[in-house]
Amino acid sequence: MIDYRSWRHTFKLDPDKTIDDDSLELICESGTDAIIVGGTYGVTFDNTLELMSRIRRYAVPAVLEISSLDAVVPGFDSYLIPLVLNAGDPNWMFAPHVSGLKTYGAYIHWDEIITEGYLIANPQAGVAELTSALPITDAAEAKAYAQVATKICRLPIVYLEYSGTYGDPSIVKACKAGADEAHVFYGGGIRTPQQAAEMAAIADTVVVGNVIYDDLQAALATVGAVKGEK
Ligand SMILES: CC(C)=CCC/C(C)=C/CC/C(C)=C/CC/C(C)=C/CC/C(C)=C/CC/C(C)=C/CC/C(C)=C/COP(=O)(O)OP(=O)(O)O
Ligand SMILES: O=P(O)(O)OC[C@@H](O)CO
Ligand SMILES: [Mg+2]
């Protein structure tokens, strides 16, 4: 099992976006703890395979966060499987996972599978639209969702997803409190070292995504900010 509990900082690369070789090298050699490959829309087998093979030039661990059954590519170190805690469309709760097990069951190495209790907190994110995510009304509700994930479903990870916008630290704190011993990933809208450090002081691992494509130097500066924390 990959040691995700030691990760403090990760970059998330989207197979549907373009990154040149020099930028990819800087990301992979940045000192980040892992590269997560994933995205909501436009993720295909071919663009995932292409990105994975380019990342594989470097020693950094690479994991695939599966969002489509058409894009399950062998060769990653581990596979993150989201379970969307606040999916309003029940077809996103377990149906893809049942299909996945029917299709890939014979090939699964269970010690490579890591399940994430996914809590979608930005109603404007693509993933919120896709899953018809229910709004999180307040910190008490965020804490309760985290407890559903960890105390009731006994999931090892809570992923608080603000994809595209910077989150509310009080909601992140509530999630962390509800998650107890489980591991908390925070992702969304981190664009500065200060934001990275602020979220890293609450969550166990921070995930930096979109800024990679908008401002590479800003993205790289988040690594040192997090590694100095906690
Ligand atoms: C041969 C081989 C390699 C075998 C491996 C076996 C294996 C791992 C099999 C998988 C079995 C299985 C149980 C599969 C089910 C996987 C599946 C399709 C689950 C559904 C996941 C799900 C609910 C997806 C919904 C979307 C989601 C939560 C995506 C997560 C990623 C995400 C939110 C990224 C952010 O995207 P981004 O584009 O940045 O966001 P914006 O749109 O807001 O910008
Ligand atoms: O792209 P950003 O907003 O940095 O979010 C990171 C990650 O949580 C997306 O799944
Ligand atoms: Mg993204």
Coordinates of N, CA and C and ligand atoms in Angstrom, one line a residue:
M1 N 0.9 -1.2 0.0 CA 0.0 0.0 0.0 C 0.9 1.3 0.0
I2 N 0.6 2.2 -0.9 CA 1.4 3.4 -1.0 C 1.2 4.2 0.3
D3 N 2.3 4.9 0.7 CA 2.2 5.6 2.0 C 1.7 7.0 1.9
Y4 N 0.4 7.0 1.6 CA -0.2 8.4 1.3 C -0.3 9.2 2.6
R5 N -0.2 8.5 3.8 CA -0.4 9.2 5.0 C 0.9 10.1 5.3
S6 N 1.9 9.8 4.6 CA 3.1 10.7 4.7 C 3.1 11.9 3.8
W7 N 2.1 11.9 2.9 CA 2.1 13.0 1.9 C 1.6 14.3 2.6
R8 N 2.3 15.4 2.3 CA 1.9 16.7 2.8 C 1.4 17.6 1.6
H9 N 2.0 17.3 0.5 CA 1.7 18.1 -0.7 C 1.6 17.2 -1.9
T10 N 0.6 17.5 -2.8 CA 0.6 16.7 -4.0 C 0.2 17.7 -5.1
F11 N 0.6 17.4 -6.3 CA 0.0 18.1 -7.5 C -1.0 17.2 -8.2
K12 N -2.1 17.8 -8.7 CA -3.0 17.0 -9.5 C -2.9 17.5 -10.9
L13 N -2.6 16.6 -11.8 CA -2.5 16.9 -13.2 C -3.7 16.3 -14.0
D14 N -4.2 17.1 -14.9 CA -5.4 16.8 -15.6 C -5.1 16.3 -17.0
P15 N -5.4 15.0 -17.3 CA -5.1 14.5 -18.7 C -5.7 15.3 -19.8
D16 N -6.8 16.1 -19.5 CA -7.5 16.9 -20.5 C -6.8 18.2 -20.7
K17 N -5.7 18.5 -20.0 CA -5.0 19.8 -20.1 C -3.6 19.5 -20.7
T18 N -3.1 20.6 -21.2 CA -1.8 20.5 -21.9 C -0.7 21.0 -20.9
I19 N 0.4 20.2 -20.8 CA 1.6 20.7 -20.1 C 2.8 20.3 -20.9
D20 N 3.8 21.3 -21.1 CA 4.9 20.9 -21.9 C 5.9 20.2 -21.0
D21 N 6.9 19.6 -21.7 CA 7.9 18.7 -21.0 C 8.7 19.4 -20.0
D22 N 9.1 20.7 -20.2 CA 9.9 21.4 -19.2 C 9.1 21.6 -18.0
S23 N 7.8 22.0 -18.1 CA 7.0 22.3 -17.0 C 6.7 21.0 -16.2
L24 N 6.5 20.0 -17.0 CA 6.2 18.7 -16.3 C 7.4 18.2 -15.5
E25 N 8.6 18.4 -16.0 CA 9.8 18.1 -15.3 C 9.9 18.9 -14.0
L26 N 9.6 20.2 -14.1 CA 9.7 21.0 -12.8 C 8.6 20.6 -11.8
I27 N 7.5 20.2 -12.2 CA 6.4 19.7 -11.3 C 6.9 18.4 -10.7
C28 N 7.4 17.5 -11.5 CA 7.7 16.1 -11.0 C 8.9 16.2 -10.1
E29 N 9.8 17.1 -10.3 CA 11.1 17.2 -9.6 C 11.0 18.3 -8.5
S30 N 9.8 18.7 -8.2 CA 9.6 19.9 -7.3 C 9.8 19.6 -5.8
G31 N 9.8 18.3 -5.5 CA 9.8 17.9 -4.1 C 8.4 17.6 -3.6
T32 N 7.4 17.7 -4.4 CA 6.1 17.3 -4.0 C 6.1 15.8 -3.7
D33 N 5.1 15.4 -2.9 CA 5.1 14.0 -2.4 C 4.6 13.0 -3.4
A34 N 3.7 13.5 -4.3 CA 3.1 12.6 -5.3 C 2.4 13.4 -6.4
I35 N 2.2 12.7 -7.5 CA 1.3 13.3 -8.6 C 0.0 12.5 -8.6
I36 N -1.1 13.2 -8.5 CA -2.4 12.6 -8.7 C -2.8 12.9 -10.1
V37 N -3.2 12.0 -10.9 CA -3.7 12.2 -12.2 C -5.2 12.1 -12.2
G38 N -5.9 13.1 -12.6 CA -7.4 13.1 -12.5 C -8.0 14.3 -13.0
G39 N -9.3 14.2 -13.3 CA -10.1 15.4 -13.8 C -11.5 14.9 -13.9
T40 N -12.4 15.9 -14.1 CA -13.8 15.5 -14.2 C -14.2 15.2 -15.6
Y41 N -13.9 16.1 -16.5 CA -14.4 15.9 -17.9 C -13.2 15.7 -18.8
G42 N -13.4 15.0 -19.9 CA -12.5 14.8 -21.0 C -11.3 13.9 -20.7
V43 N -11.5 13.1 -19.6 CA -10.4 12.2 -19.3 C -10.6 10.9 -20.1
T44 N -9.6 10.5 -20.9 CA -9.8 9.3 -21.7 C -8.6 8.3 -21.4
F45 N -8.8 7.1 -21.9 CA -7.7 6.1 -21.8 C -6.4 6.7 -22.4
D46 N -6.5 7.2 -23.6 CA -5.3 7.7 -24.3 C -4.6 8.8 -23.7
N47 N -5.4 9.9 -23.3 CA -4.7 11.0 -22.7 C -4.2 10.7 -21.3
T48 N -4.8 9.7 -20.6 CA -4.3 9.3 -19.3 C -3.0 8.5 -19.5
L49 N -3.0 7.6 -20.4 CA -1.8 6.8 -20.7 C -0.6 7.7 -21.1
E50 N -0.9 8.6 -21.9 CA 0.1 9.5 -22.4 C 0.7 10.3 -21.3
L51 N -0.1 10.9 -20.4 CA 0.4 11.6 -19.3 C 1.2 10.7 -18.3
M52 N 0.6 9.5 -18.0 CA 1.3 8.6 -17.1 C 2.7 8.3 -17.6
S53 N 2.8 8.0 -18.9 CA 4.1 7.6 -19.4 C 5.1 8.7 -19.4
R54 N 4.6 10.0 -19.5 CA 5.5 11.1 -19.4 C 6.0 11.3 -17.9
I55 N 5.0 11.1 -17.0 CA 5.4 11.3 -15.5 C 6.3 10.2 -15.1
R56 N 6.2 9.0 -15.7 CA 7.1 7.9 -15.4 C 8.5 8.1 -15.7
R57 N 8.9 9.1 -16.3 CA 10.3 9.5 -16.5 C 11.0 9.9 -15.2
Y58 N 10.1 10.2 -14.2 CA 10.6 10.7 -12.9 C 10.3 9.7 -11.8
A59 N 10.9 9.9 -10.6 CA 10.8 9.0 -9.5 C 9.6 9.2 -8.7
V60 N 8.9 10.4 -8.8 CA 7.8 10.7 -7.9 C 6.7 9.7 -8.1
P61 N 6.0 9.3 -6.9 CA 4.9 8.4 -7.0 C 3.8 9.0 -7.9
A62 N 3.1 8.1 -8.6 CA 2.0 8.6 -9.5 C 0.8 7.7 -9.2
V63 N -0.3 8.4 -8.9 CA -1.6 7.6 -8.6 C -2.7 8.2 -9.5
L64 N -3.6 7.3 -9.9 CA -4.7 7.7 -10.7 C -6.0 7.8 -9.9
E65 N -6.6 9.0 -10.0 CA -7.9 9.1 -9.3 C -8.9 8.8 -10.4
I66 N -9.6 7.7 -10.2 CA -10.5 7.3 -11.3 C -11.8 8.1 -11.4
S67 N -12.1 8.6 -12.5 CA -13.3 9.3 -12.7 C -14.1 8.8 -13.8
S68 N -13.5 7.9 -14.6 CA -14.2 7.3 -15.7 C -13.8 5.8 -15.9
L69 N -14.7 5.0 -16.2 CA -14.4 3.6 -16.4 C -13.7 3.4 -17.7
D70 N -13.8 4.4 -18.6 CA -13.1 4.2 -19.9 C -11.6 4.6 -19.8
A71 N -11.2 5.1 -18.6 CA -9.8 5.6 -18.5 C -9.1 5.0 -17.3
V72 N -9.3 3.7 -17.1 CA -8.6 2.9 -16.1 C -7.3 2.4 -16.8
V73 N -6.2 3.0 -16.5 CA -4.9 2.7 -17.1 C -4.0 1.9 -16.2
P74 N -3.5 0.7 -16.6 CA -2.5 0.0 -15.7 C -1.2 0.8 -15.6
G75 N -0.5 0.6 -14.5 CA 0.9 1.1 -14.5 C 1.0 2.2 -13.4
F76 N 0.0 2.6 -12.8 CA 0.1 3.6 -11.7 C 0.5 2.9 -10.4
D77 N 1.0 3.7 -9.5 CA 1.4 3.1 -8.2 C 0.2 2.7 -7.4
S78 N -0.9 3.4 -7.5 CA -2.1 3.1 -6.8 C -3.2 3.8 -7.5
Y79 N -4.4 3.4 -7.1 CA -5.7 4.0 -7.7 C -6.6 4.5 -6.6
L80 N -6.9 5.8 -6.7 CA -7.8 6.5 -5.8 C -9.2 6.3 -6.3
I81 N -10.1 5.8 -5.5 CA -11.5 5.6 -5.9 C -12.4 6.5 -5.1
P82 N -12.9 7.6 -5.8 CA -13.8 8.5 -5.1 C -15.2 7.9 -4.8
L83 N -15.7 8.1 -3.6 CA -17.1 7.8 -3.2 C -17.7 9.2 -2.8
V84 N -18.6 9.7 -3.6 CA -19.0 11.1 -3.4 C -20.1 11.1 -2.3
L85 N -19.6 11.6 -1.1 CA -20.5 11.6 0.0 C -21.8 12.4 -0.2
N86 N -21.7 13.5 -0.9 CA -22.8 14.4 -1.0 C -23.4 14.4 -2.4
A87 N -23.2 13.3 -3.1 CA -23.8 13.2 -4.5 C -25.3 13.2 -4.4
G88 N -25.9 14.2 -5.1 CA -27.4 14.3 -5.1 C -28.0 13.3 -6.1
D89 N -27.2 12.9 -7.0 CA -27.7 11.9 -8.0 C -27.2 10.5 -7.6
P90 N -28.1 9.7 -7.1 CA -27.7 8.4 -6.6 C -27.0 7.5 -7.6
N91 N -27.1 7.8 -8.8 CA -26.4 7.0 -9.8 C -24.8 7.2 -9.7
W92 N -24.4 8.2 -9.0 CA -23.0 8.4 -8.8 C -22.5 7.8 -7.5
M93 N -23.4 7.3 -6.7 CA -22.9 6.7 -5.4 C -22.2 5.4 -5.6
F94 N -22.8 4.4 -6.1 CA -22.2 3.1 -6.2 C -22.2 2.5 -7.6
A95 N -23.1 3.0 -8.5 CA -23.3 2.3 -9.8 C -21.9 2.2 -10.6
P96 N -21.1 3.3 -10.6 CA -19.9 3.2 -11.3 C -18.9 2.2 -10.7
H97 N -19.0 2.1 -9.4 CA -18.1 1.1 -8.7 C -18.5 -0.3 -9.0
V98 N -19.8 -0.5 -9.0 CA -20.3 -1.9 -9.4 C -19.9 -2.2 -10.8
S99 N -20.1 -1.3 -11.7 CA -19.6 -1.5 -13.1 C -18.1 -1.8 -13.2
G100 N -17.4 -1.0 -12.4 CA -15.9 -1.2 -12.4 C -15.5 -2.5 -11.9
L101 N -16.2 -3.0 -10.9 CA -15.8 -4.3 -10.3 C -16.2 -5.4 -11.3
K102 N -17.3 -5.2 -12.0 CA -17.7 -6.2 -13.0 C -16.7 -6.3 -14.1
T103 N -16.2 -5.1 -14.5 CA -15.3 -5.0 -15.7 C -13.9 -5.4 -15.3
Y104 N -13.4 -4.9 -14.2 CA -12.0 -5.0 -13.8 C -11.7 -5.9 -12.7
G105 N -12.7 -6.5 -12.1 CA -12.6 -7.3 -10.9 C -11.4 -8.3 -10.9
A106 N -11.2 -8.9 -12.0 CA -10.2 -10.0 -12.1 C -8.8 -9.4 -12.0
Y107 N -8.7 -8.1 -12.3 CA -7.3 -7.5 -12.5 C -6.9 -6.7 -11.3
I108 N -7.8 -6.5 -10.3 CA -7.6 -5.6 -9.2 C -6.6 -6.2 -8.2
H109 N -5.6 -5.4 -7.9 CA -4.7 -5.7 -6.7 C -5.3 -4.8 -5.6
W110 N -5.9 -5.4 -4.6 CA -6.6 -4.6 -3.6 C -5.7 -3.7 -2.8
D111 N -4.4 -4.1 -2.7 CA -3.5 -3.3 -1.9 C -3.1 -2.0 -2.7
E112 N -3.6 -1.9 -4.0 CA -3.3 -0.7 -4.8 C -4.6 0.2 -4.8
I113 N -5.6 -0.2 -4.1 CA -6.9 0.6 -4.2 C -7.0 1.4 -2.9
I114 N -7.3 2.7 -3.0 CA -7.5 3.5 -1.9 C -8.8 4.3 -2.1
T115 N -9.7 4.1 -1.1 CA -11.0 4.8 -1.3 C -11.1 6.1 -0.6
E116 N -11.6 7.1 -1.3 CA -11.7 8.4 -0.7 C -13.2 8.8 -0.5
G117 N -13.5 9.2 0.7 CA -14.8 9.8 0.9 C -14.7 11.2 0.4
Y118 N -15.4 11.5 -0.7 CA -15.3 12.8 -1.4 C -16.4 13.7 -1.0
L119 N -16.0 14.9 -0.5 CA -17.0 15.9 -0.1 C -16.8 17.1 -1.0
I120 N -17.8 17.4 -1.8 CA -17.7 18.4 -2.8 C -18.3 19.7 -2.3
A121 N -17.5 20.7 -2.1 CA -17.9 21.9 -1.4 C -18.0 23.1 -2.2
N122 N -17.6 23.0 -3.5 CA -17.8 24.2 -4.4 C -18.9 23.8 -5.4
P123 N -20.1 24.4 -5.2 CA -21.2 24.1 -6.1 C -21.0 24.4 -7.6
Q124 N -20.0 25.3 -7.8 CA -19.7 25.7 -9.2 C -18.7 24.7 -9.9
A125 N -18.1 23.8 -9.2 CA -17.1 22.9 -9.8 C -17.8 21.9 -10.8
G126 N -17.1 21.5 -11.8 CA -17.6 20.6 -12.7 C -18.1 19.3 -12.1
V127 N -17.3 18.8 -11.1 CA -17.7 17.6 -10.4 C -19.0 17.8 -9.6
A128 N -19.3 19.0 -9.1 CA -20.6 19.3 -8.4 C -21.7 19.2 -9.4
E129 N -21.5 19.7 -10.6 CA -22.6 19.6 -11.6 C -22.8 18.2 -12.0
L130 N -21.7 17.5 -12.3 CA -21.8 16.1 -12.7 C -22.6 15.2 -11.8
T131 N -22.3 15.4 -10.5 CA -22.9 14.5 -9.5 C -24.1 15.1 -8.8
S132 N -24.5 16.3 -9.2 CA -25.6 17.0 -8.6 C -25.4 17.1 -7.1
A133 N -24.2 17.6 -6.7 CA -23.8 17.6 -5.3 C -24.7 18.4 -4.5
L134 N -25.0 17.9 -3.3 CA -25.9 18.6 -2.3 C -25.0 19.7 -1.7
P135 N -25.6 20.9 -1.4 CA -24.8 21.9 -0.7 C -24.4 21.5 0.7
I136 N -23.3 22.0 1.2 CA -22.9 21.8 2.6 C -23.3 23.1 3.3
T137 N -24.3 23.0 4.2 CA -24.9 24.2 4.8 C -24.0 24.9 5.8
D138 N -23.3 24.1 6.6 CA -22.5 24.8 7.6 C -21.4 23.8 8.1
A139 N -20.6 24.3 9.1 CA -19.5 23.5 9.6 C -20.0 22.2 10.3
A140 N -21.1 22.3 11.0 CA -21.6 21.1 11.7 C -21.9 20.0 10.6
E141 N -22.5 20.5 9.5 CA -22.8 19.5 8.5 C -21.5 18.9 7.8
A142 N -20.5 19.7 7.6 CA -19.3 19.2 7.1 C -18.7 18.2 8.0
K143 N -18.7 18.5 9.3 CA -18.2 17.5 10.3 C -19.0 16.2 10.3
A144 N -20.3 16.3 10.1 CA -21.1 15.1 10.1 C -20.8 14.3 8.8
Y145 N -20.6 15.0 7.7 CA -20.2 14.2 6.5 C -18.9 13.5 6.7
A146 N -18.0 14.1 7.3 CA -16.7 13.5 7.6 C -16.8 12.3 8.5
Q147 N -17.8 12.4 9.5 CA -18.0 11.3 10.4 C -18.7 10.1 9.7
V148 N -19.6 10.5 8.7 CA -20.2 9.4 7.9 C -19.1 8.6 7.2
A149 N -18.2 9.4 6.6 CA -17.1 8.7 5.9 C -16.3 7.8 6.8
T150 N -15.9 8.4 7.9 CA -14.9 7.7 8.7 C -15.4 6.8 9.8
K151 N -16.5 7.2 10.5 CA -17.0 6.5 11.6 C -18.0 5.4 11.2
I152 N -18.8 5.8 10.2 CA -19.9 4.9 9.7 C -19.4 4.0 8.6
C153 N -18.8 4.6 7.6 CA -18.3 3.8 6.4 C -16.9 3.3 6.6
R154 N -16.2 3.9 7.6 CA -14.8 3.5 7.9 C -13.9 3.7 6.7
L155 N -14.0 4.7 6.0 CA -13.1 5.0 4.9 C -11.8 5.6 5.4
P156 N -10.7 5.4 4.8 CA -9.4 5.9 5.3 C -9.2 7.3 5.0
I157 N -9.9 7.9 4.0 CA -9.6 9.3 3.6 C -10.9 10.1 3.5
V158 N -10.8 11.3 3.9 CA -11.8 12.3 3.5 C -11.1 13.3 2.6
Y159 N -11.7 13.5 1.4 CA -11.2 14.5 0.5 C -12.1 15.6 0.4
L160 N -11.7 16.8 0.9 CA -12.6 18.0 0.8 C -12.3 18.7 -0.4
E161 N -13.2 18.7 -1.3 CA -12.9 19.2 -2.7 C -13.6 20.5 -3.0
Y162 N -12.8 21.6 -3.1 CA -13.2 22.9 -3.4 C -12.8 23.3 -4.8
S163 N -12.5 22.3 -5.6 CA -11.9 22.5 -7.0 C -12.4 23.8 -7.6
G164 N -11.4 24.6 -7.9 CA -11.7 25.9 -8.6 C -11.9 27.1 -7.7
T165 N -12.0 26.9 -6.4 CA -12.2 28.1 -5.5 C -11.5 27.7 -4.2
Y166 N -11.0 28.8 -3.6 CA -10.3 28.6 -2.3 C -11.4 28.4 -1.2
G167 N -11.1 27.4 -0.3 CA -12.1 27.0 0.6 C -12.2 27.8 1.9
D168 N -13.2 27.5 2.7 CA -13.4 28.2 4.0 C -12.6 27.4 5.1
P169 N -11.6 28.0 5.7 CA -10.8 27.2 6.7 C -11.7 26.6 7.8
S170 N -12.8 27.3 8.2 CA -13.6 26.7 9.2 C -14.3 25.4 8.8
I171 N -14.6 25.3 7.5 CA -15.2 24.1 7.0 C -14.1 23.0 7.0
V172 N -12.9 23.3 6.6 CA -11.8 22.4 6.6 C -11.5 21.9 8.0
K173 N -11.5 22.8 9.0 CA -11.3 22.4 10.4 C -12.4 21.4 10.8
A174 N -13.6 21.7 10.5 CA -14.7 20.9 10.9 C -14.6 19.5 10.3
C175 N -14.2 19.4 9.1 CA -13.9 18.1 8.4 C -12.8 17.3 9.1
K176 N -11.8 18.1 9.4 CA -10.6 17.4 10.1 C -11.1 16.9 11.5
A177 N -11.9 17.7 12.2 CA -12.4 17.2 13.5 C -13.3 16.0 13.3
G178 N -14.1 16.0 12.3 CA -15.0 14.8 12.1 C -14.2 13.6 11.6
A179 N -13.1 13.8 10.9 CA -12.4 12.7 10.3 C -11.6 11.9 11.4
D180 N -11.3 12.6 12.5 CA -10.6 12.0 13.6 C -9.3 11.4 13.1
E181 N -9.1 10.1 13.1 CA -7.8 9.5 12.7 C -7.7 9.3 11.2
A182 N -8.7 9.5 10.5 CA -8.7 9.3 9.1 C -7.9 10.4 8.5
H183 N -7.4 10.2 7.2 CA -6.5 11.2 6.6 C -7.4 12.2 5.8
V184 N -7.0 13.5 5.9 CA -7.8 14.5 5.2 C -7.0 15.2 4.1
F185 N -7.5 15.1 2.9 CA -7.0 15.8 1.7 C -7.8 17.1 1.6
Y186 N -7.1 18.2 1.3 CA -7.8 19.4 1.0 C -7.4 19.8 -0.4
G187 N -8.3 20.1 -1.3 CA -8.0 20.6 -2.7 C -8.9 21.7 -3.1
G188 N -8.4 22.7 -3.7 CA -9.2 23.8 -4.3 C -8.7 25.1 -4.1
G189 N -8.4 25.8 -5.3 CA -8.1 27.2 -5.4 C -6.8 27.6 -4.7
I190 N -5.9 26.7 -4.4 CA -4.6 27.2 -3.8 C -3.8 27.8 -4.9
R191 N -3.4 29.1 -4.7 CA -2.7 29.8 -5.8 C -1.5 30.5 -5.2
T192 N -1.3 30.5 -3.8 CA -0.2 31.2 -3.2 C 0.4 30.4 -2.1
P193 N 1.7 30.7 -1.8 CA 2.3 29.9 -0.6 C 1.5 30.1 0.6
Q194 N 0.9 31.3 0.9 CA 0.2 31.5 2.1 C -1.1 30.6 2.2
Q195 N -1.8 30.5 1.0 CA -2.9 29.7 1.0 C -2.5 28.2 1.2
A196 N -1.4 27.8 0.6 CA -1.0 26.4 0.8 C -0.7 26.1 2.2
A197 N 0.0 27.1 2.8 CA 0.4 26.9 4.2 C -0.8 26.9 5.2
E198 N -1.8 27.8 4.9 CA -3.0 27.8 5.7 C -3.7 26.5 5.7
M199 N -3.9 26.0 4.5 CA -4.7 24.7 4.4 C -3.8 23.5 4.9
A200 N -2.5 23.6 4.7 CA -1.6 22.5 5.2 C -1.6 22.5 6.7
A201 N -1.9 23.6 7.4 CA -1.9 23.6 8.8 C -3.1 22.9 9.4
I202 N -4.1 22.7 8.5 CA -5.4 22.1 9.0 C -5.5 20.7 8.4
A203 N -5.3 20.5 7.1 CA -5.5 19.2 6.5 C -4.2 18.5 6.5
D204 N -4.2 17.2 6.3 CA -3.0 16.3 6.3 C -2.3 16.5 5.0
T205 N -3.0 16.6 3.9 CA -2.4 16.7 2.5 C -3.1 17.8 1.8
V206 N -2.4 18.6 1.1 CA -3.0 19.6 0.2 C -2.7 19.2 -1.3
V207 N -3.7 19.5 -2.1 CA -3.7 19.1 -3.5 C -3.8 20.4 -4.3
V208 N -2.8 20.6 -5.2 CA -2.7 21.8 -6.0 C -2.9 21.4 -7.4
G209 N -3.9 22.1 -8.1 CA -4.2 21.7 -9.4 C -4.2 22.8 -10.5
N210 N -5.2 23.5 -10.6 CA -5.4 24.4 -11.8 C -4.3 25.4 -11.9
V211 N -3.7 25.9 -10.8 CA -2.7 27.0 -10.9 C -1.4 26.5 -11.7
I212 N -1.2 25.2 -11.7 CA -0.1 24.6 -12.5 C -0.2 25.1 -14.0
Y213 N -1.4 25.2 -14.5 CA -1.6 25.5 -15.9 C -1.7 27.1 -16.1
D214 N -1.9 27.8 -15.0 CA -2.1 29.3 -15.1 C -0.8 30.0 -14.8
D215 N -0.1 29.5 -13.8 CA 1.1 30.2 -13.3 C 2.0 29.2 -12.6
L216 N 2.9 28.6 -13.4 CA 3.7 27.5 -13.0 C 4.6 27.9 -11.8
Q217 N 5.2 29.1 -11.8 CA 6.0 29.5 -10.7 C 5.2 29.5 -9.4
A218 N 4.0 30.0 -9.5 CA 3.2 30.1 -8.3 C 2.9 28.7 -7.8
A219 N 2.6 27.8 -8.7 CA 2.4 26.4 -8.3 C 3.6 25.8 -7.6
L220 N 4.8 26.0 -8.1 CA 6.0 25.4 -7.6 C 6.2 26.0 -6.2
A221 N 5.9 27.3 -6.0 CA 6.1 27.9 -4.7 C 5.3 27.3 -3.5
T222 N 4.2 26.6 -3.9 CA 3.4 26.0 -2.8 C 4.1 24.8 -2.2
V223 N 5.1 24.2 -2.8 CA 5.7 23.0 -2.3 C 6.5 23.4 -1.0
G224 N 7.3 24.4 -1.1 CA 8.1 24.8 0.0 C 7.3 25.3 1.1
A225 N 6.2 26.0 0.8 CA 5.3 26.5 1.8 C 4.7 25.4 2.7
V226 N 4.4 24.3 2.0 CA 3.8 23.2 2.8 C 4.8 22.4 3.5
K227 N 5.9 22.2 2.9 CA 6.9 21.3 3.5 C 7.5 21.9 4.8
G228 N 7.4 23.2 4.9 CA 7.9 23.9 6.1 C 6.9 23.8 7.2
E229 N 5.6 23.4 6.9 CA 4.5 23.4 7.9 C 4.4 22.1 8.7
K230 N 3.8 22.1 9.9 CA 3.4 21.0 10.7 C 4.5 20.1 11.2
Ligands
LIG1 C1 -6.2 -3.0 -15.2 C2 -6.2 -2.2 -14.0 C3 -5.3 -1.1 -13.9 C4 -7.0 -2.4 -13.1 C5 -7.2 -1.4 -12.0 C6 -8.4 -1.9 -11.3 C7 -9.2 -0.8 -10.8 C8 -8.5 0.3 -10.0 C9 -10.5 -0.8 -11.0 C10 -11.4 0.2 -10.5 C11 -12.6 -0.5 -10.0 C12 -13.6 0.5 -9.6 C13 -14.3 0.3 -8.3 C14 -13.9 1.5 -10.4 C15 -14.9 2.5 -10.2 C16 -14.3 3.8 -10.5 C17 -15.3 4.9 -10.8 C18 -15.6 5.2 -12.2 C19 -15.8 5.5 -9.8 C20 -16.6 6.7 -9.9 C21 -15.9 7.8 -9.4 C22 -16.7 9.0 -9.4 C23 -17.8 9.1 -8.4 C24 -16.4 10.0 -10.2 C25 -17.2 11.3 -10.3 C26 -16.2 12.4 -10.6 C27 -15.2 12.6 -9.5 C28 -15.5 12.4 -8.1 C29 -14.0 12.8 -10.0 C30 -12.8 13.0 -9.0 C31 -11.8 13.8 -9.6 C32 -12.0 15.2 -9.6 C33 -13.1 15.9 -9.0 C34 -11.2 16.0 -10.2 C35 -11.3 17.5 -10.3 O1 -11.6 17.7 -11.6 P1 -11.3 19.0 -12.2 O2 -11.5 18.8 -13.7 O3 -10.1 19.7 -11.8 O4 -12.5 19.9 -11.6 P2 -13.3 21.0 -12.3 O5 -14.2 20.4 -13.3 O6 -14.0 21.6 -11.2 O7 -12.2 21.9 -12.9
LIG2 O1 -7.6 22.7 -9.3 P1 -7.6 23.2 -7.9 O2 -8.7 24.3 -7.7 O3 -6.3 23.6 -7.4 O4 -8.1 22.0 -7.0 C1 -7.3 20.9 -6.8 C2 -8.0 19.6 -6.7 O5 -8.7 19.4 -5.5 C3 -8.9 19.4 -7.9 O6 -9.5 18.1 -7.8
MG3 MG -8.7 20.6 -12.4

